[in-house]
XYZ file of C-alpha atoms in Angstrom:
530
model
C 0.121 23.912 -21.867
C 2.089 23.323 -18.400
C -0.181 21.189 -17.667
C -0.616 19.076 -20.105
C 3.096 18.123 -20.872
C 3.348 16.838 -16.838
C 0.146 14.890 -18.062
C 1.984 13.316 -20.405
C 5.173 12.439 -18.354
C 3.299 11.670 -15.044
C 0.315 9.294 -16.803
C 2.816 7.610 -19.085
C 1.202 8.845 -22.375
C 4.149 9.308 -23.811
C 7.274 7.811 -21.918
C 9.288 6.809 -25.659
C 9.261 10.193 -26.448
C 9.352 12.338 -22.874
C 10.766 9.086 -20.180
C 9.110 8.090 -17.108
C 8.685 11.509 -15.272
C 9.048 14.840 -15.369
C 7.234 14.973 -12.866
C -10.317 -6.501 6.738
C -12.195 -8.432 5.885
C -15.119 -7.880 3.377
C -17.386 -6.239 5.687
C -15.652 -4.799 8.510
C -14.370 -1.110 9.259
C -10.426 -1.071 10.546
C -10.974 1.951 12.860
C -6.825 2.796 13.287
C -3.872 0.380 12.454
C -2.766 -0.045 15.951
C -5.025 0.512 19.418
C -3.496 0.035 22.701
C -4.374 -2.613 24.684
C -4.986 -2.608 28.493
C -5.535 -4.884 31.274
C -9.128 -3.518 31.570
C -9.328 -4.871 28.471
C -8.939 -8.577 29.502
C -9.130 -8.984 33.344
C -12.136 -11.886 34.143
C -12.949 -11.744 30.948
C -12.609 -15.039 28.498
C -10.814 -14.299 25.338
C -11.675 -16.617 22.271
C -8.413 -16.886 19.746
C -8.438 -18.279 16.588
C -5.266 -20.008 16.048
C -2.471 -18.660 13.695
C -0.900 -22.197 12.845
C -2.397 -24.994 10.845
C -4.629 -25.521 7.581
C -7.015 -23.986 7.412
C -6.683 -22.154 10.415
C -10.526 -22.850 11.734
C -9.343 -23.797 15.518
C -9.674 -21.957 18.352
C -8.461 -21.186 21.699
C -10.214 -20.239 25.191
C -8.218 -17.849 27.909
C -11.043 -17.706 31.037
C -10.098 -15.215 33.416
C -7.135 -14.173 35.271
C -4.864 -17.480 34.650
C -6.285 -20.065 32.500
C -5.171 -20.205 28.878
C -5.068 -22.734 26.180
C -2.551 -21.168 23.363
C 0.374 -23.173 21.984
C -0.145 -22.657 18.245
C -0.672 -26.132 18.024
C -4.713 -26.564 16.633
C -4.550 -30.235 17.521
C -4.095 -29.398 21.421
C -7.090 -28.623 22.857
C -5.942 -28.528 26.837
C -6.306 -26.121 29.043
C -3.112 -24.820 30.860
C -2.860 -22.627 34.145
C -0.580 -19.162 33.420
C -0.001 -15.740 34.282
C -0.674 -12.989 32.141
C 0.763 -9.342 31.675
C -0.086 -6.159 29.664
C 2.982 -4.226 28.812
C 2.451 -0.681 29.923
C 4.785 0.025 26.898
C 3.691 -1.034 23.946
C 0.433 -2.938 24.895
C 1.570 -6.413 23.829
C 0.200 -9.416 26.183
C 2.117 -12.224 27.498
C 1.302 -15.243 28.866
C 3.649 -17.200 30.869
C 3.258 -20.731 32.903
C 2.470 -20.764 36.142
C 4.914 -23.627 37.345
C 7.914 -22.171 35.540
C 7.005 -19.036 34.579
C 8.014 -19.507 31.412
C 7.006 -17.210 28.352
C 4.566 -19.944 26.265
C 2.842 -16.836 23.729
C 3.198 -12.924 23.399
C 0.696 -11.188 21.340
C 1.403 -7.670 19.703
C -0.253 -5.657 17.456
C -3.729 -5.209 18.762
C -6.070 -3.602 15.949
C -9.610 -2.705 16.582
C -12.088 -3.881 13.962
C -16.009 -2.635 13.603
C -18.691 -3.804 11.581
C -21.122 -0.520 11.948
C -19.782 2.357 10.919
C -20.470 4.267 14.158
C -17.814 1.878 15.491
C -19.546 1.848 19.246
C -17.899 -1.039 20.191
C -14.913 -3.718 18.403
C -16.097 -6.350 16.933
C -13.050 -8.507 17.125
C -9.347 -7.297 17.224
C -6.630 -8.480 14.974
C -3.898 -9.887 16.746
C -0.300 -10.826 15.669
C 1.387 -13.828 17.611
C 4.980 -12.143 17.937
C 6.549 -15.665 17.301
C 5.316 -16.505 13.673
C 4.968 -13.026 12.915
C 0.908 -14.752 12.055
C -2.222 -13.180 12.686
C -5.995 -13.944 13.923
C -9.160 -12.772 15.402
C -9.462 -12.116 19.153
C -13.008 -12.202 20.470
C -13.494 -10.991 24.284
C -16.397 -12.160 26.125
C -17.823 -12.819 22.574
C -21.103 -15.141 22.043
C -19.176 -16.395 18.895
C -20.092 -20.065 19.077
C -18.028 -22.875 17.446
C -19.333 -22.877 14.685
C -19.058 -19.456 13.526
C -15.255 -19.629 13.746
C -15.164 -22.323 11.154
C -16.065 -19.662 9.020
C -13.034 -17.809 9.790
C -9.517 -18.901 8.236
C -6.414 -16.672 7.355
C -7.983 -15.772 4.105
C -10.948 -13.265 5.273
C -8.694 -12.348 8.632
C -6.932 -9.087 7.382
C -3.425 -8.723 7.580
C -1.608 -6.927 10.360
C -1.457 -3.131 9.281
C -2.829 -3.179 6.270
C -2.896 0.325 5.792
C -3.296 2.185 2.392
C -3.061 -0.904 0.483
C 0.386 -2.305 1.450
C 1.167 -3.933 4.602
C 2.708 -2.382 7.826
C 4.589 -3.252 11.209
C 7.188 -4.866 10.694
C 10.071 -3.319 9.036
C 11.623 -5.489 5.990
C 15.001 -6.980 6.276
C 17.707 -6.229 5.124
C 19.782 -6.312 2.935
C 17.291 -6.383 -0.316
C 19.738 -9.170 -1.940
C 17.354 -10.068 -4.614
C 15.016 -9.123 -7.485
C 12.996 -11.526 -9.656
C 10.082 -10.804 -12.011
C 6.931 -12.020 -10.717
C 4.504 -11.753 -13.301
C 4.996 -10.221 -17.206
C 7.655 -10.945 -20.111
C 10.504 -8.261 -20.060
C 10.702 -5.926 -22.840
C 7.632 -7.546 -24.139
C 4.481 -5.572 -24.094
C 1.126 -7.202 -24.657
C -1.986 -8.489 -22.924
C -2.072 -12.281 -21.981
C -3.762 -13.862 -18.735
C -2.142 -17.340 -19.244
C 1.000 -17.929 -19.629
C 3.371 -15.963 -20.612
C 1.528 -12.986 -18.671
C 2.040 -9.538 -20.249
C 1.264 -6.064 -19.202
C 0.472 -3.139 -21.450
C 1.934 -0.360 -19.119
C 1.467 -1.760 -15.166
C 2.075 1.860 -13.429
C 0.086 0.760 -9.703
C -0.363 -1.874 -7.635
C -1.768 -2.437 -4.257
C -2.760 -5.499 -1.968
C -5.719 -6.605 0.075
C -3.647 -9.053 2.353
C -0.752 -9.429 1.122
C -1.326 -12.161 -1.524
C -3.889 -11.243 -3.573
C -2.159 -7.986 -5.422
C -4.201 -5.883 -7.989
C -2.380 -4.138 -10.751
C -3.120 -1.077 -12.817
C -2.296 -0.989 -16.302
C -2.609 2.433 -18.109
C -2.384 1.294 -21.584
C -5.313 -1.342 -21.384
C -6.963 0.585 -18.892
C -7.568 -2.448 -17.117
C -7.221 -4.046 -13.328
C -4.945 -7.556 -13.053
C -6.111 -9.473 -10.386
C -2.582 -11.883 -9.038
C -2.410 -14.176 -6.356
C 0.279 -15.354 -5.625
C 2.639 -18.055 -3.617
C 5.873 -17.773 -1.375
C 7.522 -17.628 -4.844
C 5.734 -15.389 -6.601
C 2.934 -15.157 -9.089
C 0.455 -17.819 -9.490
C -2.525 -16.926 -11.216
C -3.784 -13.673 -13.372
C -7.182 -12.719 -14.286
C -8.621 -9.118 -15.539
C -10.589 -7.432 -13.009
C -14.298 -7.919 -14.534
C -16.293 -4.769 -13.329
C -19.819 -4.136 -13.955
C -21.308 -0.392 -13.036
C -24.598 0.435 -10.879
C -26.250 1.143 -14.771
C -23.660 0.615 -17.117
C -20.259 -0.736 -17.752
C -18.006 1.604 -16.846
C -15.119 2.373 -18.202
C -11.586 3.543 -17.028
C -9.313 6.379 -19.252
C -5.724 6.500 -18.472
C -5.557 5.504 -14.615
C -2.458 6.352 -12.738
C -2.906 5.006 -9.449
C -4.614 2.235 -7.195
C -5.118 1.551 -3.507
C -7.595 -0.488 -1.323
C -8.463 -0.876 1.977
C -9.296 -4.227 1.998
C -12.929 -4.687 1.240
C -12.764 -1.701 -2.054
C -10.533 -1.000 -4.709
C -9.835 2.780 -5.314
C -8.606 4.186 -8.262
C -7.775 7.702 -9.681
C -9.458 7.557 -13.063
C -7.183 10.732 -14.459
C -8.412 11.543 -17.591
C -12.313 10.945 -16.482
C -10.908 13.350 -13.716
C -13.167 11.327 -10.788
C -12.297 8.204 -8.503
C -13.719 4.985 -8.614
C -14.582 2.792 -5.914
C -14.898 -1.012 -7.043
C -16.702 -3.064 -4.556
C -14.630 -6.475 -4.367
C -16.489 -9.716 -4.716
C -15.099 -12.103 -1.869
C -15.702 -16.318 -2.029
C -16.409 -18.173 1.141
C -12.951 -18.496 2.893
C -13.105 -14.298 2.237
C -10.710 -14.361 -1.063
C -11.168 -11.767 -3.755
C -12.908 -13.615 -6.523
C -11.969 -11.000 -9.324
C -15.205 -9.594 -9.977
C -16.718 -6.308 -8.532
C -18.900 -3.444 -8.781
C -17.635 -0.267 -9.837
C -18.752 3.274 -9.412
C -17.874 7.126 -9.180
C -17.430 7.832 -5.596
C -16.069 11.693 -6.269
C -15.840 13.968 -9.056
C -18.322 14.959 -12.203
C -16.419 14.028 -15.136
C -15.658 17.359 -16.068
C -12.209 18.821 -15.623
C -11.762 21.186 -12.841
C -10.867 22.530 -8.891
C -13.741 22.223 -7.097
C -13.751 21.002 -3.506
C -17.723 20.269 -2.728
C -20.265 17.278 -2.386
C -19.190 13.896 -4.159
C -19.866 13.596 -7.588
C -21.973 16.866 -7.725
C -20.069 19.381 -6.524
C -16.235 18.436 -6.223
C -13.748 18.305 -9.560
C -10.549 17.182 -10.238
C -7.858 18.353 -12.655
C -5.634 15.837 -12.501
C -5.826 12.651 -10.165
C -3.032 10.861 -9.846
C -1.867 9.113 -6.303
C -4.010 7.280 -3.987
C -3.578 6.093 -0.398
C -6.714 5.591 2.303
C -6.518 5.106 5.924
C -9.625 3.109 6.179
C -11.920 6.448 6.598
C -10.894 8.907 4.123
C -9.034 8.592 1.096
C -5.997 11.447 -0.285
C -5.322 12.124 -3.980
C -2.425 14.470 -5.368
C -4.581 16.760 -7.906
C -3.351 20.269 -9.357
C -0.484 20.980 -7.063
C -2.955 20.128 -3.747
C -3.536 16.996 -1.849
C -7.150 16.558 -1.373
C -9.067 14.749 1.207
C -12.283 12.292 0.288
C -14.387 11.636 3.138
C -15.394 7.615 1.860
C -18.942 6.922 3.375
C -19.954 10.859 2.012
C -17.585 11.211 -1.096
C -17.042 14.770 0.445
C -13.931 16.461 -1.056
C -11.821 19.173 0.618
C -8.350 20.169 0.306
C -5.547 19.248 2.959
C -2.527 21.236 1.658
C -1.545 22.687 -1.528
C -3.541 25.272 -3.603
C -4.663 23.899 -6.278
C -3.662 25.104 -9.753
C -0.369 26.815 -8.397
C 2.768 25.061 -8.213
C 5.695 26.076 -6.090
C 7.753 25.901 -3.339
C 7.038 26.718 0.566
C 9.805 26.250 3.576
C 9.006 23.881 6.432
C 6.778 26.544 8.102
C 3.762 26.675 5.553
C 0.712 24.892 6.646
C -2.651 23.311 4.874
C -3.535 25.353 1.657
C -0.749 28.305 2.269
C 1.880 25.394 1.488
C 3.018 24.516 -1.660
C 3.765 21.624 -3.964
C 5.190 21.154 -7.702
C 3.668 18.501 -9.008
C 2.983 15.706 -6.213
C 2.583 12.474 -8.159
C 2.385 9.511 -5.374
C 1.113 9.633 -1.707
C 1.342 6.538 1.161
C 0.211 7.052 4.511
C 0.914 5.616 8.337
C -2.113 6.688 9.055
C -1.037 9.986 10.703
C 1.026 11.495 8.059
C 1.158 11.568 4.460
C 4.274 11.111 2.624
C 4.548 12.575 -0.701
C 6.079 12.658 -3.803
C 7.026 15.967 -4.710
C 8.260 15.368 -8.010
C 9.337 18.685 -10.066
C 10.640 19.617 -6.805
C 12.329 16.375 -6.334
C 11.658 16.068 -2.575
C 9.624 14.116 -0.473
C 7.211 15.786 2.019
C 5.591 14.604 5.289
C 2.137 16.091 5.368
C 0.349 15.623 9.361
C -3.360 14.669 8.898
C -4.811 16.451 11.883
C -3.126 19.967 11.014
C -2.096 19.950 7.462
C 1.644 20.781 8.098
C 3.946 20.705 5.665
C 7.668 19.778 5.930
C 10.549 18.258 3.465
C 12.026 14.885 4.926
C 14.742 13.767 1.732
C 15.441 15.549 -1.506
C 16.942 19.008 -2.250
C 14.470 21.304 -3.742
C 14.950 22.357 -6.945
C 18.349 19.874 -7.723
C 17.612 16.821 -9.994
C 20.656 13.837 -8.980
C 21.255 10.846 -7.576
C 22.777 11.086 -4.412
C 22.287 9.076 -0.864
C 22.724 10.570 2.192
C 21.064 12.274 4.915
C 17.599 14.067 4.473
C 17.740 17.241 2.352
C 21.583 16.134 1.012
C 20.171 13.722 -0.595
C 19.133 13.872 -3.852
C 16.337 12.561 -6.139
C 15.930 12.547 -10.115
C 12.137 11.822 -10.091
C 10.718 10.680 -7.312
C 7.265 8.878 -7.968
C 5.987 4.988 -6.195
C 6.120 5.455 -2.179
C 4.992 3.532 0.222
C 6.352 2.274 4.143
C 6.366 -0.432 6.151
C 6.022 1.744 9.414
C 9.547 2.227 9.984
C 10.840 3.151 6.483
C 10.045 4.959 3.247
C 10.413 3.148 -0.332
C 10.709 5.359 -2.951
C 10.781 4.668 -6.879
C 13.173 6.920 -8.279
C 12.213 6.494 -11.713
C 13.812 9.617 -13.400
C 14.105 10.285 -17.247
C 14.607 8.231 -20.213
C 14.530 10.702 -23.495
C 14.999 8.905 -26.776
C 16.228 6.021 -25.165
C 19.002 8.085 -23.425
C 19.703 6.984 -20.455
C 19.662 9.201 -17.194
C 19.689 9.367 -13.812
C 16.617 7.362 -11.844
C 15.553 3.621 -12.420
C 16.236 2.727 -8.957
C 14.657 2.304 -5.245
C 15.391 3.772 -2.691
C 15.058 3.594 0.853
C 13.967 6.190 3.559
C 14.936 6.056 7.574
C 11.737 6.808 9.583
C 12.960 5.881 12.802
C 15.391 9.193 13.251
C 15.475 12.668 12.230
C 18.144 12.312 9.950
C 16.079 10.541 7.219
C 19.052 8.632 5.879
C 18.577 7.971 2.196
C 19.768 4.665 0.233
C 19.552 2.823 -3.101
C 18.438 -0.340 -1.961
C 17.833 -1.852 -6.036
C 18.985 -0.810 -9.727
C 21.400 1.037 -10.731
C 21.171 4.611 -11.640
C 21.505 6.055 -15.232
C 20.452 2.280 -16.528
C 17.567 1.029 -17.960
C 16.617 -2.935 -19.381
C 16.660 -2.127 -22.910
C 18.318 -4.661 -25.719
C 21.610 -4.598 -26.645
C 22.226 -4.385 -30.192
C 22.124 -8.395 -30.518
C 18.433 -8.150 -29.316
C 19.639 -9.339 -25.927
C 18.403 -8.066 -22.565
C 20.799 -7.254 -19.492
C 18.376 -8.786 -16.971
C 16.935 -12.106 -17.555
C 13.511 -11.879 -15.344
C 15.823 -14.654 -12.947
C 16.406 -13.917 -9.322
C 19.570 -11.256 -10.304
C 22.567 -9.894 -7.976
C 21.143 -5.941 -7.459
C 24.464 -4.995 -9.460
C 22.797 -6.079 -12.635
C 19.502 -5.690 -12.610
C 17.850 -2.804 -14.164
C 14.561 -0.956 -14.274
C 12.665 0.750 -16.688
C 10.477 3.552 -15.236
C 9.647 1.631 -12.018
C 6.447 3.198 -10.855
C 4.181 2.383 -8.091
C 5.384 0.170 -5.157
C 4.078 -1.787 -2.367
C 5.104 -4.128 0.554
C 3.356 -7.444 1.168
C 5.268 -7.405 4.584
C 8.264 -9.419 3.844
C 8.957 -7.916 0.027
C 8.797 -4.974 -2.606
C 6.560 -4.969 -5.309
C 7.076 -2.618 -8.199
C 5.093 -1.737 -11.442
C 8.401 -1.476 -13.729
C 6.328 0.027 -16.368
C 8.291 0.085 -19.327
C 9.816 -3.495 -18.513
C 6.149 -4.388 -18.355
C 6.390 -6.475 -15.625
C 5.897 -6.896 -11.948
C 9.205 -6.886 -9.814
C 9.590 -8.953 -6.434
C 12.584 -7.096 -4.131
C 13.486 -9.404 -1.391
C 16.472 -10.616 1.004
């Protein structure tokens, strides 16, 4: 019975009634989101570039051995300039500097490995971001690459910095978070409608592939939106089509979505498996909005099984999602469970499943526990959870399974900044980070269209051990609903954060310079921005 009313809060099922809670490229392998770069990376070796500047970013660039380079993010200049370079012993970044004047002309950060075989014996490229424009593109060193296969390369099929669990990472967003506008959906209006006006049934999940082509989960229709989008916004929506391996298959009730740039994942909840939807990409490497779905983990039948793929392993209750590229993690029955992606093998990282509760900062892998963990994101050496009917969020370390509480006082429901365990949460649910901070969707409880505490974001400090909490958007104990003229309090128009409201905000991601947030019950998609 337990379970089944946090079923109905955490999928949405019946949020009128019960609120919002109670609770790469297309073929290439990202092996970690950063590597380290070293000199004996580079020295006498020629480095081919592609450059970050220009439409549609098909020219490239030629450093030959210790001095020579030929970078200026300008694709029309094709000469060939004597420098110095240096590797930061620090952070790995490269600089290259003029030889006359020794003057700084490019510095490179950000160097991520990328494989094509899955044994990953040796990179095939690495990403690299030019610190400058804050733009990426391929590096190839002492590649055969000729010409004319980088013309097939543009900034379309060259992954994002950091994409890591389906939202972008590296570069912490500015602040302050001045503004929120409604991207795509009518609010208050519930519906489903690809042209213009879009609507949403329920939009609970979203997640990116590079930061502008965004992929939405809507519960109600159990459906995928496909929206690419502009420096403004939403600019096209299409459904997802998805055909199976046999048959058409299709979703019931999904809660959560997450990609790691090549594959959509999904937790199908009340299938109780995961899906894995192999994207369809065009030429320049953009999602095309079809793609082949099937059952990576799980048998269909309800259960706590950890064991083989779909023949062994069950789920109870899926509900978040993140990947780091290798394995994916699902919150399921109290327990965060691991899915090894080129097996489907499922084990379980911390929690026991089927018993909720409560463990201090000392319990580790399966002797911890949780109460409910609804949402999961990932730096790609911890987890950070959702902890919902214990209103805290926990940091979960990969390699050892360790446990400990970062923001949120167990067992008190409130809304309360501060620092780290002062704080307080009403619901916690949507997480996600750009590297240096948390972003949490406190979404609360709405009963009978009473309005509580929750319907806000809020912001996590990474970067010291206080964990300083903040409400960065909303305002708590308010939600858009109409007035009794029929009028709304926020108009869908870029808004000052004092008046704009959410409605069971949900999941959240970062394209890298914004928030995006499934306001479910608004039935819309929300843009948070400076």
């Amino acid at each position: 019975m337990q379970k089944g009313i946090w079923l109905a809060a955490a999928l949405f099922l019946s949020l009128v009634v019960s609120g919002c809670g109670g609770g790469s490229t297309a073929t290439s392998i990202i092996a970690s989101p950063v590597d380290r770069f070293t000199v004996s990376d580079i020295y006498k070796k020629t480095l081919h570039v592609t450059s970050p500047l220009g439409a549609p970013y098909t020219t490239f660039h030629t450093y030959s051995g210790v001095t020579k380079y030929d970078w200026n993010s300008d694709p029309s200049d094709t000469s060939t300039r004597l420098g110095t370079w240096s590797v930061s012993a620090t952070d790995g970044s490269v600089t290259f500097s003029d030889l006359a004047s020794s003057t700084v002309i490019k510095k490179l950060t950000g160097f991520q490995k990328v494989y094509v075989d899955a044994a990953k014996t040796a990179p095939n490229y690495w990403l690299v971001t030019d610190a400058a424009s804050q733009k990426n593109c391929r590096m190839y060193v002492d590649s055969a690459t000729t010409t004319s296969t980088f013309s097939t390369y543009t900034s379309s099929n060259a992954a994002r910095f950091n994409l890591m669990g389906g939202t972008i990472q590296g570069t912490a967003l500015a602040a302050p978070f001045a503004n929120v506008s409604t991207v795509a959906g009518v609010t208050g209006s519930s519906g489903f409608s690809d042209v213009t006006p879009v609507k949403f049934g329920r939009p609970v999940a979203i997640t990116t592939t590079d930061g502008k082509a965004f992929f939405v989960l809507d519960n109600y229709y159990n459906d995928i939106r496909m929206l690419t989008t502009d420096s403004g916004g939403a600019t096209a929506v299409t459904t997802l089509k998805t055909t199976g391996t046999t048959t058409a298959i299709a979703l019931n009730a999904p809660t959560d979505i997450t990609t790691d740039g090549t594959n959509l994942y999904v937790t199908d909840t009340s299938n109780y498996v995961i899906r894995k939807i192999v994207l369809d990409f065009d030429g320049s490497g953009n999602p095309i909005g079809t793609g082949t779905m099937t059952t990576l983990a799980g048998t269909g039948v309800s259960g706590a099984l950890d064991g083989a793929g779909t023949t062994t392993a069950r789920f109870a209750s899926p509900t978040g999602i993140t990947t780091d590229g290798t394995n994916l993690y699902v919150t399921d029955d109290h327990a965060i469970r691991k899915i090894v992606i080129s097996t489907g093998e499922v084990s379980s990282l911390a929690g026991s499943l089927g018993t909720a509760g409560w463990t201090a900062d000392t319990a580790t892998g399966t002797s911890a526990r949780f109460n409910y963990p609804t949402r999961l994101t990932t730096d790609g050496t911890n987890l950070y959870v959702s902890d919902v009917n214990n209103y805290v969020i926990r940091k979960v370390v990969i390699a050892t399974g360790e446990v400990t509480t970062i923001a949120g006082s167990h067992g008190t429901s409130g809304h309360a900044d501060g620092n780290g365990t002062s704080a307080t949460f009403s619901g916690p649910e949507g997480i996600t980070t750009d590297g240096t901070y948390l972003y949490v969707t406190d979404w609360g409880r709405v009963i009978y269209g009473n309005q509580v505490e929750g319907q806000t974001i809020r912001r996590i400090d990474l970067t010291t051990g206080n964990y300083t909490v903040n409400t960065i958007a909303g305002v708590s104990g308010r939600i858009n609903v109409k007035d009794a003229s029929g009028n709304l309090p926020d108009s869908g128009a870029d808004e000052s954060l004092e008046k704009v409201y959410f409605y069971c905000p949900a999941g959240i991601i970062t394209d890298g310079t914004s928030l995006f947030v499934a306001d479910g019950l608004n039935y819309t998609i929300r843009r948070i921005y400076n």
